Short mmCIF file of C-alpha atoms in Angstrom, two decimals:
data_model
loop_
_atom_site.label_atom_id
_atom_site.label_comp_id
_atom_site.label_asym_id
_atom_site.label_seq_id
_atom_site.Cartn_x
_atom_site.Cartn_y
_atom_site.Cartn_z
CA MET D 1 0.00 0.00 0.00
CA PHE D 2 2.76 2.39 0.99
CA ARG D 3 4.68 2.06 -2.29
CA TYR D 4 1.80 3.62 -4.23
CA LEU D 5 2.29 6.77 -2.20
CA ILE D 6 5.95 7.13 -3.20
CA PRO D 7 5.30 9.04 -6.47
CA LEU D 8 2.93 11.36 -4.61
CA ILE D 9 5.51 12.02 -1.92
CA VAL D 10 8.21 12.66 -4.53
CA PHE D 11 5.84 15.05 -6.28
CA VAL D 12 5.08 16.96 -3.10
CA VAL D 13 8.78 17.28 -2.29
CA LEU D 14 9.48 18.59 -5.80
CA VAL D 15 6.64 21.09 -5.52
CA ALA D 16 8.13 22.34 -2.26
CA PHE D 17 11.51 22.89 -3.89
CA PHE D 18 10.00 24.62 -6.91
CA ALA D 19 7.78 26.83 -4.76
CA HIS D 20 10.83 28.00 -2.84
CA GLY D 21 13.10 28.35 -5.84
CA LEU D 22 10.68 30.16 -8.14
CA GLN D 23 10.26 32.94 -5.63
CA ARG D 24 13.95 33.79 -5.75
CA ASP D 25 15.72 35.95 -8.31
CA PRO D 26 18.42 33.87 -10.01
CA SER D 27 20.19 36.92 -11.38
CA LEU D 28 21.12 38.26 -7.95
CA VAL D 29 24.79 37.77 -7.23
CA PRO D 30 25.53 37.55 -3.49
CA SER D 31 28.37 39.77 -2.43
CA PRO D 32 31.53 38.21 -1.01
CA LEU D 33 32.21 41.51 0.76
CA ILE D 34 29.62 41.06 3.51
CA ASP D 35 31.20 41.38 6.98
CA LYS D 36 34.42 42.61 5.41
CA PRO D 37 35.69 46.17 5.69
CA LEU D 38 34.87 48.52 2.87
CA PRO D 39 37.66 48.22 0.26
CA ASP D 40 40.11 51.13 0.31
CA PHE D 41 39.56 53.77 -2.27
CA SER D 42 39.99 57.49 -2.72
CA LEU D 43 37.88 59.55 -5.08
CA PRO D 44 37.12 63.19 -5.76
CA LEU D 45 33.78 64.49 -4.60
CA LEU D 46 31.08 65.18 -7.15
CA GLN D 47 30.30 68.68 -5.97
CA SER D 48 33.83 69.78 -5.15
CA PRO D 49 36.16 68.18 -7.66
CA ASP D 50 39.24 69.42 -5.83
CA THR D 51 38.36 67.56 -2.67
CA VAL D 52 39.44 63.95 -2.47
CA MET D 53 37.99 61.66 0.16
CA THR D 54 38.78 58.09 1.07
CA SER D 55 36.78 55.09 2.20
CA GLY D 56 38.35 55.57 5.62
CA ASP D 57 36.48 58.87 5.94
CA LEU D 58 33.24 56.89 6.06
CA GLY D 59 33.91 55.46 9.50
CA GLY D 60 32.46 56.87 12.68
CA GLU D 61 28.77 56.33 12.10
CA VAL D 62 26.40 53.87 10.47
CA THR D 63 26.14 54.82 6.80
CA LEU D 64 24.17 53.89 3.73
CA LEU D 65 26.47 53.89 0.71
CA ASN D 66 24.36 54.22 -2.41
CA VAL D 67 25.76 53.68 -5.91
CA TRP D 68 23.77 55.77 -8.41
CA ALA D 69 23.99 57.50 -11.79
CA SER D 70 22.05 60.07 -13.76
CA TRP D 71 21.58 57.60 -16.63
CA CYS D 72 20.11 54.95 -14.36
CA VAL D 73 16.32 54.77 -14.59
CA ALA D 74 15.87 52.54 -11.56
CA CYS D 75 17.77 55.11 -9.47
CA ARG D 76 15.00 57.61 -10.17
CA TYR D 77 12.56 55.01 -8.93
CA GLU D 78 14.26 54.64 -5.55
CA HIS D 79 15.12 58.31 -5.22
CA PRO D 80 11.98 59.42 -3.29
CA VAL D 81 12.69 56.70 -0.72
CA LEU D 82 16.22 58.02 -0.21
CA MET D 83 14.97 61.60 -0.06
CA LYS D 84 12.51 60.64 2.65
CA LEU D 85 15.22 58.83 4.60
CA SER D 86 17.55 61.81 4.42
CA GLN D 87 14.82 64.28 5.40
CA GLN D 88 13.92 62.16 8.42
CA GLY D 89 17.57 62.07 9.39
CA THR D 90 17.36 58.33 10.01
CA VAL D 91 20.82 57.54 8.70
CA ARG D 92 23.64 59.24 6.84
CA ILE D 93 23.50 58.54 3.11
CA VAL D 94 26.65 58.83 1.03
CA GLY D 95 26.55 58.40 -2.71
CA ILE D 96 28.93 57.07 -5.33
CA ASP D 97 28.16 58.52 -8.73
CA TYR D 98 29.10 55.67 -11.05
CA LYS D 99 30.37 56.12 -14.63
CA ASP D 100 28.63 59.42 -15.06
CA THR D 101 29.47 62.91 -16.26
CA ARG D 102 29.76 65.59 -13.64
CA ARG D 103 27.46 67.94 -15.47
CA GLU D 104 24.63 65.45 -15.87
CA ALA D 105 24.99 64.15 -12.34
CA LEU D 106 24.79 67.63 -10.83
CA GLN D 107 21.80 68.45 -13.02
CA TRP D 108 20.10 65.26 -11.89
CA LEU D 109 20.58 66.14 -8.21
CA GLU D 110 19.38 69.66 -8.87
CA LYS D 111 16.24 68.35 -10.55
CA TYR D 112 15.31 65.46 -8.27
CA GLY D 113 16.85 66.50 -4.97
CA ASN D 114 20.03 65.55 -3.15
CA PRO D 115 19.69 63.07 -0.28
CA TYR D 116 23.43 62.56 0.01
CA ALA D 117 25.69 64.02 2.67
CA ALA D 118 28.23 63.86 -0.16
CA SER D 119 28.73 61.92 -3.36
CA PHE D 120 31.95 60.37 -4.52
CA PHE D 121 32.58 60.66 -8.25
CA ASP D 122 33.66 57.33 -9.74
CA GLU D 123 33.96 58.38 -13.35
CA SER D 124 35.76 55.32 -14.68
CA GLY D 125 33.90 52.74 -12.62
CA GLU D 126 37.14 51.35 -11.19
CA VAL D 127 36.02 51.77 -7.61
CA GLY D 128 32.78 50.10 -8.64
CA ILE D 129 34.77 47.02 -9.63
CA ASP D 130 36.48 46.99 -6.22
CA LEU D 131 33.08 47.10 -4.59
CA GLY D 132 31.63 44.37 -6.78
CA VAL D 133 29.12 46.67 -8.45
CA TYR D 134 27.37 45.05 -11.39
CA GLY D 135 23.93 46.66 -11.54
CA VAL D 136 23.16 50.19 -10.49
CA PRO D 137 21.55 51.13 -8.08
CA GLU D 138 23.24 49.21 -5.31
CA THR D 139 23.15 50.10 -1.64
CA TYR D 140 25.62 49.04 1.05
CA VAL D 141 24.94 49.25 4.76
CA LEU D 142 28.14 50.12 6.62
CA ASP D 143 28.53 49.94 10.36
CA ARG D 144 30.48 52.63 12.17
CA ASN D 145 33.73 50.71 11.75
CA GLY D 146 33.33 50.84 8.00
CA VAL D 147 32.46 47.15 7.72
CA ILE D 148 29.94 46.17 5.05
CA ARG D 149 27.09 44.49 6.85
CA TYR D 150 24.55 44.22 4.05
CA LYS D 151 24.26 44.88 0.34
CA HIS D 152 21.10 45.43 -1.63
CA VAL D 153 21.16 45.22 -5.41
CA GLY D 154 18.43 47.10 -7.21
CA PRO D 155 16.24 50.02 -6.16
CA VAL D 156 15.44 50.41 -2.49
CA THR D 157 11.67 50.39 -2.16
CA ASP D 158 9.62 51.28 0.90
CA GLU D 159 9.03 47.57 1.39
CA ILE D 160 12.71 46.70 1.33
CA LEU D 161 13.41 49.59 3.61
CA ASP D 162 10.85 48.49 6.18
CA GLU D 163 11.47 44.76 5.95
CA THR D 164 15.22 44.61 5.61
CA ILE D 165 17.21 47.81 5.90
CA LEU D 166 15.58 49.51 8.87
CA PRO D 167 15.81 46.35 11.02
CA ILE D 168 19.50 46.06 10.15
CA LEU D 169 20.07 49.70 11.06
CA GLN D 170 18.30 49.12 14.34
CA ARG D 171 20.42 46.10 15.08
CA LEU D 172 23.59 48.06 14.35
CA ARG D 173 22.45 50.86 16.64
CA GLN D 174 21.86 48.33 19.40
CA GLU D 175 25.34 46.94 18.86
CA GLU D 176 26.73 50.40 19.29
CA SER D 177 25.07 51.00 22.60
CA SER D 178 25.95 47.63 24.11
CA MET Q 1 18.86 52.16 -55.36
CA ARG Q 2 20.55 55.43 -54.54
CA LEU Q 3 18.40 55.78 -51.47
CA MET Q 4 19.39 52.27 -50.32
CA ARG Q 5 23.07 53.07 -50.61
CA GLY Q 6 22.51 56.30 -48.73
CA VAL Q 7 20.72 54.46 -45.93
CA VAL Q 8 23.45 51.83 -45.73
CA ALA Q 9 26.13 54.52 -45.58
CA LEU Q 10 24.21 56.33 -42.85
CA LEU Q 11 23.83 53.15 -40.84
CA TYR Q 12 27.53 52.40 -41.23
CA PHE Q 13 28.52 55.78 -39.88
CA ALA Q 14 25.96 55.60 -37.13
CA ALA Q 15 27.46 52.31 -35.99
CA LEU Q 16 31.00 53.68 -35.82
CA PRO Q 17 30.69 55.42 -32.42
CA VAL Q 18 29.47 52.17 -30.91
CA ALA Q 19 32.31 50.28 -32.56
CA ALA Q 20 34.78 52.84 -31.26
CA ALA Q 21 33.39 52.49 -27.74
CA ASN Q 22 33.88 48.75 -27.89
CA VAL Q 23 37.45 48.72 -29.21
CA PRO Q 24 38.72 45.20 -28.80
CA LEU Q 25 41.82 45.15 -26.63
CA GLY Q 26 44.76 43.09 -27.67
CA PHE Q 27 48.40 42.35 -27.14
CA ASP Q 28 51.30 42.34 -29.50
CA GLU Q 29 52.86 39.30 -27.90
CA PRO Q 30 51.01 36.17 -29.03
CA GLU Q 31 51.29 34.34 -25.72
CA LYS Q 32 49.83 37.26 -23.79
CA GLN Q 33 47.07 37.47 -26.38
CA GLN Q 34 46.37 33.76 -25.95
CA ARG Q 35 46.19 34.08 -22.18
CA TYR Q 36 43.94 37.11 -22.53
CA GLU Q 37 41.53 35.33 -24.85
CA ALA Q 38 41.50 32.20 -22.72
CA LEU Q 39 40.81 34.20 -19.56
CA LEU Q 40 37.98 36.12 -21.18
CA GLU Q 41 36.21 32.84 -21.90
CA GLU Q 42 36.50 31.81 -18.27
CA ILE Q 43 34.98 34.95 -16.75
CA ARG Q 44 31.26 35.63 -16.70
CA CYS Q 45 29.67 38.93 -17.61
CA LEU Q 46 27.52 39.70 -14.61
CA VAL Q 47 25.12 41.85 -16.59
CA CYS Q 48 24.30 39.33 -19.33
CA GLN Q 49 24.91 36.39 -17.09
CA ASN Q 50 24.92 33.67 -19.69
CA GLN Q 51 27.76 35.28 -21.65
CA SER Q 52 31.46 35.30 -20.98
CA LEU Q 53 33.57 38.45 -21.12
CA ALA Q 54 34.63 37.34 -24.60
CA ASP Q 55 31.06 37.62 -25.91
CA SER Q 56 29.38 40.36 -23.93
CA GLY Q 57 29.01 43.94 -25.12
CA ALA Q 58 27.87 45.33 -21.77
CA GLY Q 59 29.62 48.30 -20.17
CA LEU Q 60 30.73 46.28 -17.17
CA ALA Q 61 32.17 43.61 -19.49
CA GLN Q 62 34.24 46.27 -21.19
CA ASP Q 63 35.50 47.55 -17.85
CA LEU Q 64 36.40 44.05 -16.74
CA ARG Q 65 38.12 43.28 -20.03
CA ARG Q 66 40.20 46.39 -19.57
CA GLU Q 67 41.00 45.29 -16.03
CA VAL Q 68 42.12 41.84 -17.21
CA HIS Q 69 44.21 43.43 -19.94
CA THR Q 70 45.90 45.74 -17.43
CA MET Q 71 46.61 42.90 -15.05
CA ILE Q 72 48.20 40.78 -17.77
CA ASP Q 73 50.33 43.78 -18.67
CA GLU Q 74 51.37 44.09 -15.05
CA GLY Q 75 52.55 40.50 -15.12
CA LYS Q 76 49.88 39.00 -12.89
CA SER Q 77 49.24 35.28 -13.21
CA ASP Q 78 45.93 33.77 -14.35
CA ALA Q 79 45.22 32.66 -10.81
CA GLU Q 80 45.84 36.16 -9.49
CA ILE Q 81 43.49 37.65 -12.06
CA THR Q 82 40.63 35.24 -11.39
CA GLY Q 83 41.33 35.54 -7.67
CA PHE Q 84 41.01 39.32 -7.92
CA LEU Q 85 37.59 39.00 -9.52
CA VAL Q 86 36.31 36.26 -7.22
CA GLU Q 87 37.29 38.40 -4.23
CA ARG Q 88 35.01 41.16 -5.47
CA TYR Q 89 32.18 39.31 -7.19
CA GLY Q 90 32.20 35.83 -5.70
CA ASP Q 91 32.45 32.43 -7.37
CA PHE Q 92 29.65 33.23 -9.79
CA VAL Q 93 32.00 35.44 -11.81
CA LEU Q 94 33.81 32.30 -12.96
CA TYR Q 95 32.04 30.89 -15.95
CA ARG Q 96 32.82 27.36 -14.82
CA PRO Q 97 31.93 26.83 -11.16
CA PRO Q 98 34.95 25.85 -9.09
CA LEU Q 99 35.14 22.34 -7.65
CA LYS Q 100 34.54 22.82 -3.94
CA ARG Q 101 32.60 20.86 -1.42
CA SER Q 102 29.62 23.12 -1.93
CA THR Q 103 29.61 22.38 -5.66
CA TRP Q 104 30.11 18.61 -5.51
CA LEU Q 105 26.38 18.09 -5.96
CA LEU Q 106 26.43 20.34 -9.00
CA TRP Q 107 29.39 18.62 -10.64
CA PHE Q 108 28.79 14.98 -9.72
CA GLY Q 109 25.02 14.97 -9.25
CA PRO Q 110 24.11 14.24 -12.88
CA PHE Q 111 26.52 11.27 -13.03
CA VAL Q 112 25.24 9.92 -9.74
CA LEU Q 113 21.69 10.18 -11.00
CA LEU Q 114 22.69 8.51 -14.26
CA LEU Q 115 24.30 5.59 -12.44
CA GLY Q 116 21.33 5.33 -10.13
CA GLY Q 117 18.98 5.28 -13.09
CA LEU Q 118 21.03 2.61 -14.89
CA ALA Q 119 21.14 0.50 -11.73
CA ALA Q 120 17.37 0.76 -11.38
CA VAL Q 121 16.88 -0.31 -15.00
CA VAL Q 122 19.25 -3.29 -14.66
CA LEU Q 123 17.56 -4.48 -11.49
CA PHE Q 124 14.13 -4.12 -13.02
CA VAL Q 125 14.99 -6.02 -16.19
CA ARG Q 126 16.70 -8.75 -14.21
CA SER Q 127 13.75 -9.25 -11.89
CA ARG Q 128 11.35 -9.42 -14.82
CA GLY Q 129 13.27 -12.15 -16.64
CA LYS Q 130 13.49 -14.44 -13.62
CA ILE Q 131 11.19 -17.46 -13.74
CA ASP Q 132 9.50 -18.03 -10.41
CA ASP Q 133 10.58 -21.65 -10.10
CA ASP Q 134 9.10 -22.98 -6.89
CA LEU Q 135 7.66 -26.24 -8.16
CA SER Q 136 8.44 -29.45 -6.30
CA PRO Q 137 10.48 -32.12 -8.18
CA GLU Q 138 7.32 -34.18 -9.02
CA GLU Q 139 5.45 -31.14 -10.28
CA HIS Q 140 8.55 -30.20 -12.29
CA GLN Q 141 8.59 -33.67 -13.93
CA ARG Q 142 4.89 -33.50 -14.68
CA ALA Q 143 5.26 -30.08 -16.22
CA THR Q 144 8.18 -31.20 -18.39
CA ARG Q 145 6.19 -34.25 -19.54
CA LEU Q 146 3.15 -32.17 -20.41
CA LEU Q 147 5.25 -29.72 -22.37
CA GLU Q 148 6.97 -32.53 -24.30
CA GLU Q 149 3.58 -34.04 -25.14
CA ASN Q 150 2.50 -30.67 -26.40
CA ASP Q 151 5.54 -30.34 -28.62
CA GLU Q 152 4.94 -33.75 -30.17
CA LYS Q 153 1.40 -32.88 -31.13
#
């Protein structure tokens, strides 16, 4: 009697695997940089080309490092979420303007608003390679020691903010106070 | 006809900027060139993820090709170059997944399944062909006799 149930059981197990797998995005590449310190780099700032800052300057407080560009359509989609975050003062947001032109980037910020405390200007995309950037926008959550604790690829939506990023920020804040 | 030629000429010139942007990088020394081409086939373009750096026209692919080219120029070994990329992008950047414990299932799984399937088939065919011979010696004799009688008829 039992052996007639075997195909059914196999089927149910397969369905479970498919149900889990089909809900995931196969094109997402997990970052090997999680829990590692932010790679060293030094770049000029977008708004003051004569000022050069380094990755080390990002230590000291929990930071959201957001890779964006004026040519990136999805960045426009997440922009209101970042604007809201910056207006609420929840967390410091620093940008990396990736493979862009200064003029167009500045125009874009002028037009849509600037949520960034500052934006690095990675014209060639070389720093992007060091960070493992493959699809703009990408957002890194850095703790106050400059260690990458989380990376989100794709636009940050309200949902992702509430479900993933804000809880991580909270956890990092708790770590700080303990 | 004249219009056609004009359109073709226009298309040709329109394509030039794109061609210029995607200038193929190369080496004068043939062995460096060989290494370069071989490496490009082994590295995945993370934008068009089913293409290697040799095939992809994406911006990131160009950047990575330039990076590989620079590293070969600097005298880095193949292992150092792939190591550099894996450090930043993870194992997925290698077009062929590395053989590690976590990928044993991926590499050996199909062969294991094949062997398992073959074993199942062999066992099944064997069990089918077996005659269920549990007759006693007298019954066996009687059966043989009956069959011989049948053949004679």
